[in-house]
Amino acid sequence: LCVLDLQSGHMFALEVHRPLSSPTGLAVDSTAQVLYVADFFGSHTVLRVDINEGNTSLVVGVPGVAGGRGDAGTQFRGDEGLASEALLKNPTGLALDVLAQRLFVADSANPAVRVVDLASGKVTIAVQRPGYYGHGLSEDDVGPVGLALGESHVPGLEVRWTIHANMDPPPGTTEGEYFHFDGTSIPDLVPAGTPNPSLPGMPLPPSILRYARQFRRGVLIWAGQVRFWGEDTILIGPQRGDPCPECTATGLREPPGICVPAPCEGQEYIWEVGDVVQILGTAPDFAPETELHTEPAVQNLYMAEAFNFAVRVTNVAPPPDHICADYLDPTWLIREGIVAKGSLSGEYDYVAPT
């Protein structure tokens, strides 16, 4: 690996404490002073290199073990699971989302781009790539792919403060259970005429159940039902003089819901300050005409495909076409765009999107 100083024009070698086979794709995290290297031929891995010290560690792939042919043959694995167990073949393109700490990887083992969550060390499919891959020209039919990633844009409301069921200290299982935000820009959050529930001798403010998506650092992490209140109350929200004077509305996950990717043990109720919430349709049908945020989240991934002689672009911010919810109770099952309602008998009434 060599470094070119663009100001002086001088070039020098970067010391790396591990032999590289044929380094090809690069992505840099300048804040962490880390370089990600796709080691193309022979190694079939992506490595993390400390720019200052030269130390290396494995990010994804099994050293020296190649994935299957370009037709995703029997040796391919890595749709879901640990990145250290996924099989790559001649990885080339890398693209790093520094904010979300996600690394996109393209190789010739499968017509897809995979993404590694660097915090958890897990890998999943970011996008399947179109094209014809079975022409038998060689074992590298899919060919090299260059990647470039745009910035994430998520329209929605930002979580300004979280509270723990108004208990101090909070129970360990409800960290960030309630979230609070400035709802003045969405006066229809709780429509006029919504009934007021009450506890014995104590009226409560009106609330409504909506479908919502939760994004963290530009990445979708949860989708499901959220109960919203459109006003302050001592029972559920901050009062005047509390840490969030601008907060005027409150939300609470009301399971069931789906983590993306699922499952996510220990995260059933958790919100963090800075999360962005897209507020969609109201229960029970979550109809599109009741959605409050209709502009989609956008993060474009560009793919330069050598053997297809094309550059493609896809949006990797929205939810996948199908969200697996098979681990949920059969009384509630939702896949993106389709709501299924039923009973414990497993009989579902599918409501197709308009």
Coordinates of C-alpha atoms in Angstrom, one line a residue:
L1 CA 0.0 0.0 0.0
C2 CA 1.3 3.4 -0.9
V3 CA 0.3 6.9 0.1
L4 CA 0.5 9.9 -2.3
D5 CA 0.8 13.3 -0.6
L6 CA -1.2 15.5 -3.0
Q7 CA 0.4 18.7 -1.8
S8 CA 4.1 17.7 -2.1
G9 CA 3.7 15.0 -4.8
H10 CA 5.7 12.6 -2.7
M11 CA 4.8 8.9 -2.4
F12 CA 5.7 6.6 0.4
A13 CA 4.8 3.0 1.5
L14 CA 2.3 2.5 4.3
E15 CA 3.7 0.0 6.8
V16 CA 1.3 -3.0 7.2
H17 CA 2.1 -5.8 9.7
R18 CA 0.6 -8.5 7.5
P19 CA 1.4 -9.6 4.0
L20 CA -1.3 -8.7 1.4
S21 CA -2.0 -10.8 -1.7
S22 CA -3.3 -8.2 -4.1
P23 CA -4.9 -5.2 -2.4
T24 CA -7.5 -3.6 -4.7
G25 CA -10.5 -1.8 -3.2
L26 CA -10.0 0.9 -0.5
A27 CA -12.2 2.9 1.9
V28 CA -10.9 5.2 4.6
D29 CA -12.2 6.4 7.9
S30 CA -10.2 9.6 8.4
T31 CA -11.6 10.2 11.9
A32 CA -10.6 6.8 13.2
Q33 CA -7.4 6.7 11.1
V34 CA -8.4 3.4 9.7
L35 CA -8.1 2.0 6.1
Y36 CA -10.3 -0.8 4.8
V37 CA -8.6 -2.9 2.1
A38 CA -10.1 -5.5 -0.2
D39 CA -7.5 -8.2 -0.7
F40 CA -8.5 -9.4 -4.1
F41 CA -6.7 -12.6 -5.3
G42 CA -5.8 -15.5 -3.0
S43 CA -6.9 -14.0 0.3
H44 CA -10.5 -13.3 -0.6
T45 CA -10.9 -11.0 2.5
V46 CA -11.4 -7.4 3.6
L47 CA -9.0 -6.2 6.2
R48 CA -8.9 -3.2 8.6
V49 CA -5.6 -1.4 8.7
D50 CA -4.5 1.0 11.5
I51 CA -3.0 3.8 9.4
N52 CA -0.7 5.0 12.3
E53 CA 0.4 1.6 13.7
G54 CA 0.1 -0.7 10.7
N55 CA -1.8 -3.3 12.7
T56 CA -4.4 -5.3 10.7
S57 CA -7.5 -7.3 11.6
L58 CA -10.1 -9.3 9.6
V59 CA -13.4 -7.6 8.7
V60 CA -15.1 -10.1 6.4
G61 CA -14.2 -13.3 4.7
V62 CA -12.3 -16.5 5.4
P63 CA -8.6 -16.1 4.5
G64 CA -7.6 -18.2 1.6
V65 CA -11.1 -19.7 1.1
A66 CA -13.0 -18.5 -2.0
G67 CA -16.7 -18.4 -2.5
G68 CA -18.4 -20.3 -5.2
R69 CA -18.6 -19.4 -8.9
G70 CA -20.3 -16.3 -10.2
D71 CA -23.6 -18.2 -10.3
A72 CA -23.6 -18.3 -6.4
G73 CA -22.6 -22.0 -6.4
T74 CA -22.4 -24.4 -3.5
Q75 CA -19.5 -22.7 -1.8
F76 CA -21.2 -19.4 -1.4
R77 CA -22.4 -18.2 2.0
G78 CA -22.9 -14.9 3.7
D79 CA -26.4 -13.6 3.2
E80 CA -26.8 -13.3 6.9
G81 CA -24.6 -14.0 9.9
L82 CA -21.1 -13.3 11.1
A83 CA -18.8 -11.5 8.7
S84 CA -15.9 -13.6 9.7
E85 CA -17.7 -16.7 8.4
A86 CA -18.9 -15.2 5.1
L87 CA -17.2 -16.4 1.9
L88 CA -15.9 -13.8 -0.6
K89 CA -14.3 -14.3 -3.9
N90 CA -12.0 -11.6 -5.3
P91 CA -13.5 -8.7 -3.5
T92 CA -13.0 -5.4 -5.3
G93 CA -15.4 -2.5 -4.5
L94 CA -15.7 -1.0 -1.0
A95 CA -17.8 1.9 0.2
L96 CA -17.9 3.1 3.8
D97 CA -20.7 4.9 5.6
V98 CA -18.6 6.5 8.3
L99 CA -21.6 7.9 10.4
A100 CA -23.4 4.5 10.5
Q101 CA -20.1 2.5 10.6
R102 CA -21.3 0.2 7.7
L103 CA -19.0 -1.2 5.1
F104 CA -20.4 -2.2 1.7
V105 CA -18.6 -5.0 -0.1
A106 CA -18.8 -6.2 -3.7
D107 CA -17.1 -9.3 -5.0
S108 CA -17.5 -12.0 -7.7
A109 CA -18.9 -14.8 -5.5
N110 CA -22.5 -13.6 -5.8
P111 CA -24.4 -11.0 -7.8
A112 CA -25.1 -8.9 -4.8
V113 CA -23.5 -6.2 -2.6
R114 CA -23.2 -7.1 1.0
V115 CA -22.9 -4.8 4.0
V116 CA -21.0 -5.3 7.2
D117 CA -22.2 -3.7 10.4
L118 CA -18.7 -2.9 11.9
A119 CA -20.0 -2.6 15.4
S120 CA -21.6 -6.0 15.6
G121 CA -19.4 -7.8 13.0
K122 CA -22.5 -9.1 11.2
V123 CA -23.1 -9.2 7.5
T124 CA -26.3 -9.0 5.4
I125 CA -27.3 -8.4 1.8
A126 CA -27.6 -4.7 0.9
V127 CA -28.8 -5.2 -2.7
Q128 CA -29.1 -7.9 -5.3
R129 CA -27.6 -6.8 -8.6
P130 CA -29.4 -7.3 -11.9
G131 CA -27.7 -8.7 -15.0
Y132 CA -26.8 -11.9 -16.7
Y133 CA -24.3 -14.0 -14.8
G134 CA -24.5 -17.5 -16.2
H135 CA -22.7 -17.2 -19.5
G136 CA -19.8 -19.4 -18.5
L137 CA -16.9 -17.2 -19.6
S138 CA -14.9 -18.0 -16.5
E139 CA -15.2 -18.6 -12.8
D140 CA -15.4 -14.9 -12.4
D141 CA -18.5 -14.3 -14.4
V142 CA -19.9 -11.6 -12.1
G143 CA -16.8 -9.6 -12.5
P144 CA -15.3 -6.7 -10.5
V145 CA -17.6 -4.0 -9.2
G146 CA -16.7 -0.5 -8.1
L147 CA -18.8 1.2 -5.4
A148 CA -19.5 4.7 -4.3
L149 CA -22.0 5.7 -1.5
G150 CA -23.9 9.0 -1.2
E151 CA -25.0 10.7 2.0
S152 CA -28.0 9.5 3.9
H153 CA -31.1 11.8 4.0
V154 CA -34.0 10.7 6.3
P155 CA -37.0 13.0 6.5
G156 CA -38.8 12.7 9.8
L157 CA -38.7 14.0 13.4
E158 CA -35.7 13.9 15.7
V159 CA -35.8 12.3 19.1
R160 CA -34.8 15.1 21.6
W161 CA -35.1 13.3 24.9
T162 CA -35.9 9.9 26.4
I163 CA -37.3 8.9 29.7
H164 CA -37.6 5.6 31.5
A165 CA -41.2 5.1 32.5
N166 CA -40.8 8.1 34.9
M167 CA -38.9 5.8 37.3
D168 CA -35.6 6.9 38.8
P169 CA -33.5 4.8 38.7
P170 CA -35.1 3.2 35.7
P171 CA -35.5 -0.6 35.3
G172 CA -32.8 -2.1 33.2
T173 CA -35.4 -3.4 30.7
T174 CA -36.9 0.0 29.8
E175 CA -34.0 2.2 28.9
G176 CA -35.3 4.9 26.6
E177 CA -38.8 3.5 26.7
Y178 CA -40.5 6.8 26.0
F179 CA -39.2 9.3 23.5
H180 CA -40.0 13.0 23.2
F181 CA -39.8 15.4 20.3
D182 CA -40.9 18.8 19.0
G183 CA -44.3 18.0 17.3
T184 CA -45.3 21.6 16.5
S185 CA -44.7 20.9 12.7
I186 CA -47.3 18.1 12.6
P187 CA -50.5 19.3 14.2
D188 CA -52.3 16.2 12.8
L189 CA -50.2 13.8 14.8
V190 CA -53.3 13.0 17.0
P191 CA -56.3 14.0 14.9
A192 CA -59.0 16.1 16.4
G193 CA -61.8 14.1 18.0
T194 CA -59.5 11.3 19.2
P195 CA -61.1 9.9 22.4
N196 CA -59.6 10.5 25.8
P197 CA -58.8 7.3 27.8
S198 CA -58.7 7.5 31.6
L199 CA -57.4 5.8 34.7
P200 CA -59.8 5.7 37.7
G201 CA -60.4 9.3 38.6
M202 CA -57.6 10.6 36.3
P203 CA -58.2 11.6 32.6
L204 CA -55.4 11.0 30.2
P205 CA -54.6 13.0 27.0
P206 CA -55.8 11.5 23.7
S207 CA -53.3 9.2 21.9
I208 CA -53.2 7.3 18.7
L209 CA -51.5 4.2 17.3
R210 CA -49.4 4.6 14.2
Y211 CA -47.0 2.7 12.1
A212 CA -43.5 4.2 12.3
R213 CA -39.9 3.6 11.2
Q214 CA -36.9 4.3 13.5
F215 CA -33.6 5.3 11.9
R216 CA -30.3 5.6 13.8
R217 CA -27.4 7.4 12.2
G218 CA -29.2 7.2 8.9
V219 CA -29.9 3.5 9.0
L220 CA -33.3 1.8 9.5
I221 CA -33.2 -0.2 12.7
W222 CA -36.8 -0.8 13.6
A223 CA -40.3 -0.7 12.1
G224 CA -43.6 -1.2 13.9
Q225 CA -46.4 0.3 16.0
V226 CA -45.9 3.4 18.1
R227 CA -48.4 5.1 20.4
F228 CA -48.2 8.9 20.1
W229 CA -49.4 11.6 22.4
G230 CA -49.6 15.2 21.1
E231 CA -49.3 17.1 24.3
D232 CA -47.4 17.2 27.6
T233 CA -48.5 15.3 30.6
I234 CA -47.0 14.5 34.0
L235 CA -47.7 10.8 33.3
I236 CA -45.9 10.5 30.0
G237 CA -43.8 13.6 29.1
P238 CA -41.5 16.4 30.2
Q239 CA -43.0 19.3 32.0
R240 CA -42.0 23.0 31.9
G241 CA -38.4 23.3 33.1
D242 CA -37.5 19.8 32.3
P243 CA -34.4 18.9 30.2
C244 CA -36.5 19.3 26.9
P245 CA -38.5 22.5 27.0
E246 CA -39.1 22.3 23.2
C247 CA -40.6 18.9 23.4
T248 CA -44.4 18.9 22.8
A249 CA -45.1 15.3 21.9
T250 CA -44.3 11.8 23.1
G251 CA -44.1 8.3 21.6
L252 CA -43.8 4.8 22.9
R253 CA -43.3 1.6 21.0
E254 CA -46.3 -0.6 21.3
P255 CA -45.2 -4.1 20.2
P256 CA -45.3 -5.9 18.0
G257 CA -42.5 -4.5 15.9
I258 CA -39.6 -5.7 13.8
C259 CA -35.9 -5.0 14.1
V260 CA -34.0 -4.6 10.8
P261 CA -32.3 -7.0 10.5
A262 CA -34.3 -9.1 12.9
P263 CA -34.2 -10.2 15.7
C264 CA -32.5 -7.7 18.1
E265 CA -32.4 -9.1 21.6
G266 CA -32.6 -6.5 24.3
Q267 CA -33.7 -3.7 22.0
E268 CA -37.5 -4.1 22.2
Y269 CA -38.3 -0.6 23.6
I270 CA -35.0 1.3 23.2
W271 CA -34.8 4.9 21.7
E272 CA -31.8 7.1 21.7
V273 CA -31.5 10.9 21.4
G274 CA -30.8 11.7 17.8
D275 CA -32.9 8.9 16.3
V276 CA -35.1 10.0 13.5
V277 CA -38.7 8.7 13.4
Q278 CA -40.8 8.5 10.2
I279 CA -44.5 8.7 11.3
L280 CA -46.8 6.8 8.9
G281 CA -50.4 5.6 8.8
T282 CA -52.8 5.1 11.7
A283 CA -54.0 1.7 13.0
P284 CA -55.6 -0.6 12.3
D285 CA -55.0 -0.5 8.6
F286 CA -52.1 2.0 8.4
A287 CA -53.6 3.4 5.3
P288 CA -51.3 5.6 3.1
E289 CA -53.7 8.5 3.2
T290 CA -53.1 8.8 6.9
E291 CA -49.3 8.9 6.7
L292 CA -47.5 12.1 7.9
H293 CA -44.1 11.5 6.4
T294 CA -44.5 10.5 2.7
E295 CA -41.0 11.4 1.5
P296 CA -38.8 8.3 1.4
A297 CA -35.4 8.0 3.1
V298 CA -32.6 8.1 0.5
Q299 CA -29.0 6.9 0.5
N300 CA -27.8 6.1 -3.0
L301 CA -25.3 3.3 -3.7
Y302 CA -23.6 3.5 -7.1
M303 CA -22.2 0.3 -8.7
A304 CA -19.8 0.3 -11.7
E305 CA -20.1 -3.3 -13.1
A306 CA -17.2 -4.2 -15.4
F307 CA -18.7 -7.3 -17.0
N308 CA -22.1 -5.7 -17.5
F309 CA -20.6 -2.5 -19.0
A310 CA -23.0 -0.4 -16.8
V311 CA -23.2 1.9 -13.9
R312 CA -26.3 1.4 -11.7
V313 CA -27.7 3.2 -8.8
T314 CA -30.0 2.0 -6.0
N315 CA -31.4 3.4 -2.9
V316 CA -30.3 1.4 0.2
A317 CA -32.1 3.5 2.8
P318 CA -35.7 2.1 2.6
P319 CA -36.7 -1.2 4.3
P320 CA -36.1 -4.3 2.3
D321 CA -38.9 -5.6 0.1
H322 CA -39.8 -8.2 2.7
I323 CA -39.2 -8.0 6.4
C324 CA -39.1 -11.4 8.0
A325 CA -41.5 -11.5 11.0
D326 CA -41.9 -15.2 11.4
Y327 CA -40.6 -15.1 15.0
L328 CA -43.5 -12.9 16.1
D329 CA -46.8 -14.1 17.6
P330 CA -49.0 -15.1 14.7
T331 CA -51.6 -12.6 15.8
W332 CA -49.5 -9.9 14.1
L333 CA -47.4 -10.2 11.0
I334 CA -46.3 -7.4 8.7
R335 CA -44.3 -7.3 5.6
E336 CA -43.5 -4.0 3.9
G337 CA -46.6 -2.8 2.1
I338 CA -48.8 -5.7 3.4
V339 CA -50.6 -5.9 6.7
A340 CA -51.8 -9.3 7.9
K341 CA -54.3 -9.5 10.7
G342 CA -55.5 -12.8 12.1
S343 CA -55.8 -15.0 15.2
L344 CA -53.8 -17.6 17.0
S345 CA -55.2 -20.1 14.5
G346 CA -52.8 -18.7 11.9
E347 CA -55.5 -17.6 9.5
Y348 CA -54.6 -14.2 8.0
D349 CA -56.6 -11.5 6.2
Y350 CA -54.1 -9.9 3.9
V351 CA -54.7 -6.3 3.1
A352 CA -52.8 -5.3 -0.1
P353 CA -51.5 -1.8 -0.5
T354 CA -53.4 0.5 -2.8

